[in-house]
Coordinates of C-alpha atoms in Angstrom, one line a residue:
X1 CA 0.0 0.0 0.0
X2 CA 2.8 2.4 0.8
X3 CA 4.5 1.8 -2.5
X4 CA 1.1 2.3 -4.3
X5 CA 0.4 5.6 -2.6
X6 CA 3.9 7.0 -3.2
X7 CA 3.7 5.9 -6.9
X8 CA 0.3 7.4 -7.5
X9 CA 1.4 10.7 -5.9
X10 CA 4.6 10.6 -7.9
X11 CA 2.8 10.1 -11.2
X12 CA 0.1 12.7 -10.5
X13 CA 2.5 15.3 -9.3
X14 CA 4.8 14.8 -12.3
X15 CA 2.0 15.2 -14.8
X16 CA 0.4 18.1 -12.9
X17 CA 3.7 19.9 -12.9
X18 CA 4.2 19.4 -16.6
X19 CA 0.6 20.5 -17.3
X20 CA 1.1 23.7 -15.2
X21 CA 4.4 24.5 -17.0
X22 CA 2.7 24.2 -20.4
X23 CA -0.1 26.6 -19.3
X24 CA 2.5 29.1 -18.1
X25 CA 4.6 28.7 -21.3
X26 CA 1.7 28.9 -23.8
X27 CA -1.1 30.9 -22.1
X28 CA 0.6 33.5 -20.0
X29 CA 2.6 36.8 -20.7
X30 CA 5.8 34.7 -20.3
X31 CA 4.9 33.1 -23.7
X32 CA 5.7 36.4 -25.4
X33 CA 9.2 36.6 -23.8
X34 CA 12.3 35.1 -25.4
X35 CA 13.1 32.8 -22.5
X36 CA 14.5 29.3 -22.3
X37 CA 11.5 27.0 -21.5
X38 CA 13.7 25.0 -19.1
X39 CA 13.7 28.0 -16.7
X40 CA 9.9 27.5 -16.4
X41 CA 9.5 23.8 -16.9
X42 CA 12.2 22.4 -14.6
X43 CA 11.4 24.5 -11.5
X44 CA 7.7 23.8 -11.7
X45 CA 8.3 20.0 -12.1
X46 CA 10.7 20.0 -9.2
X47 CA 8.3 22.0 -7.0
X48 CA 5.3 19.8 -7.9
X49 CA 7.1 16.4 -7.2
X50 CA 8.9 17.7 -4.1
X51 CA 5.6 18.9 -2.6
X52 CA 3.9 15.6 -3.4
X53 CA 6.7 13.5 -1.8
X54 CA 6.7 15.7 1.4
X55 CA 2.9 15.5 1.6
X56 CA 2.8 11.8 1.2
X57 CA 5.5 11.2 3.9
X58 CA 3.6 13.5 6.3
X59 CA 0.3 11.8 5.9
X60 CA 1.7 8.3 5.9
X61 CA 3.7 9.1 9.1
X62 CA 0.5 10.2 10.9
X63 CA -2.4 8.6 9.1
X64 CA -5.0 9.4 11.8
X65 CA -4.1 13.0 12.4
X66 CA -5.7 14.7 9.4
X67 CA -6.3 18.1 11.0
X68 CA -2.7 18.3 12.3
X69 CA -1.3 17.2 9.0
X70 CA -3.3 19.8 7.1
X71 CA -2.2 22.4 9.6
X72 CA 1.6 21.8 9.2
X73 CA 1.5 21.0 5.4
X74 CA 1.6 24.7 4.2
X75 CA 4.7 25.3 6.2
X76 CA 6.6 22.5 4.5
X77 CA 4.9 23.3 1.2
X78 CA 6.9 26.6 1.3
X79 CA 10.1 24.6 1.7
X80 CA 9.1 22.5 -1.3
X81 CA 8.7 25.7 -3.3
X82 CA 12.1 27.0 -2.2
X83 CA 14.0 23.8 -2.8
X84 CA 12.3 23.0 -6.0
X85 CA 12.8 26.5 -7.4
X86 CA 16.5 26.4 -6.5
X87 CA 17.0 22.9 -8.0
X88 CA 15.1 23.7 -11.1
X89 CA 16.9 27.0 -11.8
X90 CA 20.3 25.4 -11.2
X91 CA 19.4 22.6 -13.6
X92 CA 18.1 25.0 -16.2
X93 CA 21.2 27.2 -15.9
X94 CA 23.6 24.4 -16.2
X95 CA 21.8 22.8 -19.1
X96 CA 21.6 26.2 -21.0
X97 CA 25.3 26.7 -20.6
X98 CA 26.1 23.1 -21.7
X99 CA 23.9 23.5 -24.8
X100 CA 26.3 26.2 -25.9
X101 CA 29.2 23.8 -25.8
X102 CA 30.0 20.6 -27.7
X103 CA 28.5 18.4 -25.0
X104 CA 25.9 16.0 -26.6
X105 CA 22.3 17.0 -25.9
X106 CA 21.6 13.6 -24.4
X107 CA 24.3 14.1 -21.7
X108 CA 22.9 17.6 -21.0
X109 CA 19.4 16.2 -20.5
X110 CA 20.6 13.4 -18.3
X111 CA 22.6 15.9 -16.1
X112 CA 19.6 18.2 -15.8
X113 CA 17.2 15.5 -14.8
X114 CA 19.7 14.1 -12.4
X115 CA 19.9 17.5 -10.7
X116 CA 16.1 17.7 -10.5
X117 CA 15.9 14.3 -8.8
X118 CA 18.7 15.3 -6.4
X119 CA 16.9 18.5 -5.3
X120 CA 13.6 16.6 -5.0
X121 CA 15.3 14.2 -2.6
X122 CA 17.0 17.0 -0.8
X123 CA 13.8 18.8 -0.3
X124 CA 12.0 15.7 1.1
X125 CA 15.0 14.9 3.3
X126 CA 15.2 18.4 4.8
X127 CA 11.5 18.5 5.4
X128 CA 11.7 15.2 7.2
X129 CA 14.7 16.3 9.3
X130 CA 12.9 19.4 10.6
X131 CA 9.9 17.3 11.7
X132 CA 12.0 14.4 13.1
X133 CA 12.7 14.0 16.8
X134 CA 16.2 12.8 15.8
X135 CA 17.0 15.9 13.7
X136 CA 20.4 16.3 15.4
X137 CA 21.6 12.8 15.1
X138 CA 24.0 11.2 12.6
X139 CA 21.2 9.0 11.6
X140 CA 19.2 12.0 10.5
X141 CA 22.1 13.3 8.4
X142 CA 22.5 9.9 6.8
X143 CA 18.9 9.7 5.9
X144 CA 19.0 13.1 4.2
X145 CA 22.0 12.1 2.2
X146 CA 20.5 8.8 1.3
X147 CA 17.2 10.1 0.0
X148 CA 19.0 12.8 -1.9
X149 CA 21.2 10.2 -3.6
X150 CA 18.2 8.1 -4.4
X151 CA 16.6 11.2 -6.0
X152 CA 19.7 11.8 -8.1
X153 CA 19.7 8.1 -9.3
X154 CA 16.0 8.3 -10.0
X155 CA 16.5 11.4 -12.2
X156 CA 19.4 9.9 -14.0
X157 CA 17.6 6.6 -14.6
X158 CA 14.4 8.4 -15.8
X159 CA 16.5 10.5 -18.3
X160 CA 18.2 7.4 -19.6
X161 CA 15.0 5.5 -20.0
X162 CA 13.4 8.3 -22.0
X163 CA 16.5 8.5 -24.2
X164 CA 16.2 4.8 -24.9
X165 CA 12.5 5.1 -25.7
X166 CA 13.2 8.1 -27.9
X167 CA 15.5 5.9 -30.0
X168 CA 12.9 3.1 -30.3
X169 CA 9.7 5.0 -30.7
X170 CA 8.3 8.2 -32.3
X171 CA 6.9 10.1 -29.3
X172 CA 5.5 13.1 -31.3
X173 CA 6.7 15.7 -28.9
X174 CA 5.6 13.9 -25.7
X175 CA 9.0 13.0 -24.6
X176 CA 8.9 15.3 -21.6
X177 CA 5.6 14.2 -20.1
X178 CA 6.5 10.6 -20.6
X179 CA 9.9 11.1 -19.1
X180 CA 8.5 13.0 -16.1
X181 CA 5.9 10.3 -15.6
X182 CA 8.8 7.8 -15.4
X183 CA 10.6 10.1 -13.0
X184 CA 7.5 10.3 -10.8
X185 CA 7.1 6.5 -10.8
X186 CA 10.8 5.9 -9.9
X187 CA 10.8 8.5 -7.1
X188 CA 7.5 7.1 -5.7
X189 CA 8.8 3.5 -5.6
X190 CA 12.2 4.3 -4.3
X191 CA 11.2 6.9 -1.8
X192 CA 8.5 4.5 -0.4
X193 CA 11.4 2.0 0.3
X194 CA 14.1 4.4 1.5
X195 CA 11.7 6.2 3.9
X196 CA 9.8 3.2 5.2
X197 CA 10.4 2.6 8.9
X198 CA 12.6 -0.3 10.1
X199 CA 11.4 0.1 13.6
X200 CA 8.1 1.7 14.5
X201 CA 7.0 1.4 18.1
X202 CA 7.3 4.2 20.6
X203 CA 5.6 5.7 23.6
X204 CA 5.4 9.5 24.1
X205 CA 5.1 10.6 27.7
X206 CA 2.1 12.8 28.3
X207 CA 0.1 14.1 31.3
X208 CA 1.5 13.0 34.7
X209 CA 5.1 13.2 33.6
X210 CA 5.5 17.0 34.0
X211 CA 9.2 18.0 34.0
X212 CA 10.7 18.9 37.4
X213 CA 13.6 21.3 37.9
X214 CA 16.5 19.1 38.9
X215 CA 17.2 21.6 41.8
X216 CA 13.9 20.6 43.4
X217 CA 14.0 16.9 42.8
X218 CA 13.9 14.8 46.0
X219 CA 16.8 12.4 45.5
X220 CA 15.3 10.1 48.1
X221 CA 12.1 9.8 46.1
X222 CA 11.9 7.5 43.1
X223 CA 11.2 9.2 39.8
X224 CA 9.7 7.7 36.6
X225 CA 12.6 6.3 34.6
X226 CA 13.8 3.7 32.1
X227 CA 15.0 0.7 34.0
X228 CA 16.2 -1.6 31.2
X229 CA 18.4 -1.6 28.2
X230 CA 15.5 -2.8 26.1
X231 CA 14.1 0.7 26.0
X232 CA 15.7 4.1 25.4
X233 CA 14.8 7.7 24.8
X234 CA 14.6 8.7 21.2
X235 CA 16.1 12.1 21.8
X236 CA 19.9 12.5 21.5
X237 CA 20.0 14.2 24.9
X238 CA 20.5 12.1 28.0
X239 CA 17.6 12.2 30.4
X240 CA 17.6 10.7 33.9
X241 CA 13.8 10.7 34.2
X242 CA 10.7 10.4 32.0
X243 CA 9.3 13.8 31.2
X244 CA 6.3 15.0 29.3
X245 CA 7.0 15.2 25.6
X246 CA 9.9 12.7 25.6
X247 CA 9.5 9.6 23.4
X248 CA 10.6 6.1 24.4
X249 CA 11.7 3.8 21.7
X250 CA 10.5 0.2 22.2
X251 CA 12.4 -2.7 20.6
X252 CA 11.3 -4.0 17.2
X253 CA 11.1 -7.5 18.4
X254 CA 11.7 -9.2 21.7
X255 CA 10.9 -12.5 23.3
X256 CA 10.1 -10.8 26.5
X257 CA 7.3 -8.2 26.9
X258 CA 8.1 -4.6 28.0
X259 CA 6.9 -4.3 31.6
X260 CA 5.4 -1.1 33.0
X261 CA 5.1 -0.7 36.8
X262 CA 6.7 0.3 40.0
X263 CA 8.7 -2.9 40.5
X264 CA 12.4 -2.9 40.2
X265 CA 11.9 -5.6 37.5
X266 CA 9.9 -3.2 35.3
X267 CA 11.4 -2.0 32.1
X268 CA 9.6 1.4 32.5
X269 CA 9.6 2.1 36.2
X270 CA 6.9 4.5 37.4
X271 CA 6.4 5.0 41.1
X272 CA 2.9 4.8 42.6
X273 CA 1.7 2.4 39.9
X274 CA 1.0 -1.2 40.8
X275 CA 4.2 -3.3 40.8
X276 CA 3.2 -4.8 37.5
X277 CA 0.7 -2.6 35.8
X278 CA 0.9 -3.6 32.1
X279 CA 3.0 -5.4 29.6
X280 CA 3.5 -4.6 25.9
X281 CA 4.3 -7.5 23.6
X282 CA 6.1 -6.5 20.5
X283 CA 5.4 -8.5 17.3
X284 CA 6.6 -8.0 13.8
X285 CA 3.7 -5.9 12.6
X286 CA 1.7 -5.1 15.7
X287 CA 1.9 -4.6 19.5
X288 CA -0.4 -6.0 22.2
X289 CA -0.9 -4.5 25.6
X290 CA -1.8 -6.8 28.5
X291 CA -3.3 -5.6 31.8
X292 CA -1.4 -7.2 34.7
X293 CA -3.3 -5.6 37.6
X294 CA -7.1 -5.2 37.5
X295 CA -8.1 -1.8 36.1
X296 CA -4.6 -0.4 36.3
X297 CA -4.6 0.6 32.7
X298 CA -7.0 2.2 30.2
X299 CA -6.6 2.3 26.4
X300 CA -8.6 5.1 24.9
X301 CA -11.8 4.9 26.9
X302 CA -11.6 1.2 27.6
X303 CA -10.7 0.3 31.2
X304 CA -9.0 -3.2 31.2
X305 CA -9.5 -6.0 33.6
X306 CA -6.6 -8.2 34.8
X307 CA -5.4 -10.5 32.0
X308 CA -7.2 -8.5 29.3
X309 CA -5.3 -7.9 26.0
X310 CA -5.8 -5.3 23.4
X311 CA -4.0 -4.6 20.1
X312 CA -2.5 -1.1 20.2
X313 CA -3.1 1.3 17.3
X314 CA -1.3 4.4 16.2
X315 CA -2.2 7.4 18.4
X316 CA -3.9 5.2 21.1
X317 CA -3.8 6.9 24.5
X318 CA -2.6 4.7 27.4
X319 CA -3.7 5.8 30.9
X320 CA -1.9 4.1 33.8
X321 CA -3.6 4.7 37.2
X322 CA -1.9 5.1 40.6
X323 CA -2.1 2.1 42.8
X324 CA -3.9 3.9 45.7
X325 CA -5.4 7.0 44.1
X326 CA -7.6 6.5 41.1
X327 CA -7.8 10.2 40.4
X328 CA -4.0 10.3 39.6
X329 CA -2.6 8.8 36.5
X330 CA 0.2 8.8 33.9
X331 CA -0.4 8.9 30.2
X332 CA 1.4 7.7 27.1
X333 CA 0.6 8.1 23.4
X334 CA 1.4 5.0 21.5
X335 CA 3.0 5.4 18.0
X336 CA 3.6 2.6 15.5
X337 CA 4.7 5.0 12.7
X338 CA 6.4 7.6 14.8
X339 CA 10.1 6.7 14.8
X340 CA 12.1 7.6 11.8
X341 CA 13.6 5.0 9.5
X342 CA 17.1 3.8 10.2
X343 CA 19.6 4.8 7.5

């Protein structure tokens, strides 16, 4: 499904960009100017495909948060316009200079398309990095480089394909739209792979985990913390305690469940909870929460009895109740598409 969605958006955006460029070139005041069409065509194509790849990644990363996605999309759409414009103009400038030399036109077109793919990948990578909780890590830098290189290869491959097709068939002037369609397909397929998560499960700390100034922390009083090497904070910063807004990465696969409770054997240790409140079993494509103490945990609006299991879904809210005060609780938000792909 991920490949299909990326491919459809890639094709649609490529053809949309080409259509818009033709309208601008043929039915606007620009048509009367003596201007190289590449300075219009290439930036518009780059903007269109970059915006589509960014939008696809945003919506696939948070498929249930439509309103939030729509709210942040314009901000990153501006980034797509900037990156696409720069990439398109650079490609057009280089190609126009090369056309004035003895470099074969085939090589010029391949270089131009390669640059377009490179900047599309760079735009998508930068957008992802700004949204990622791991924006400052080496992994984030590798991911940006990786998706940019994939964009470059996609551009070069699409250009080579269209040159081969040009030699075999008479395209009657439709070389560009067919070539951009191929570019959209390649970018969609490859981006769906390079950006797909390799680990997906996380808990983001919410209400009840309010940050406390270290100066005022009672050293003799236990604080919510990670109590096992099976779990870690996603952030590059080192934290001693669980605080609201921090995300905890859970393992991709483990033979033992992740235990949440106040026991020293718990992987996520939270004082005031029952010793064993809940366990999360991690499977290949899903996670299951099991209630270990009667009515100690609630998923969404469903209060669980002891032994009850429930499959966790993206954005499910987990409420863990204090052992002796039902009015007090801790909350996590469960993510299965939150963590960013390993490069």
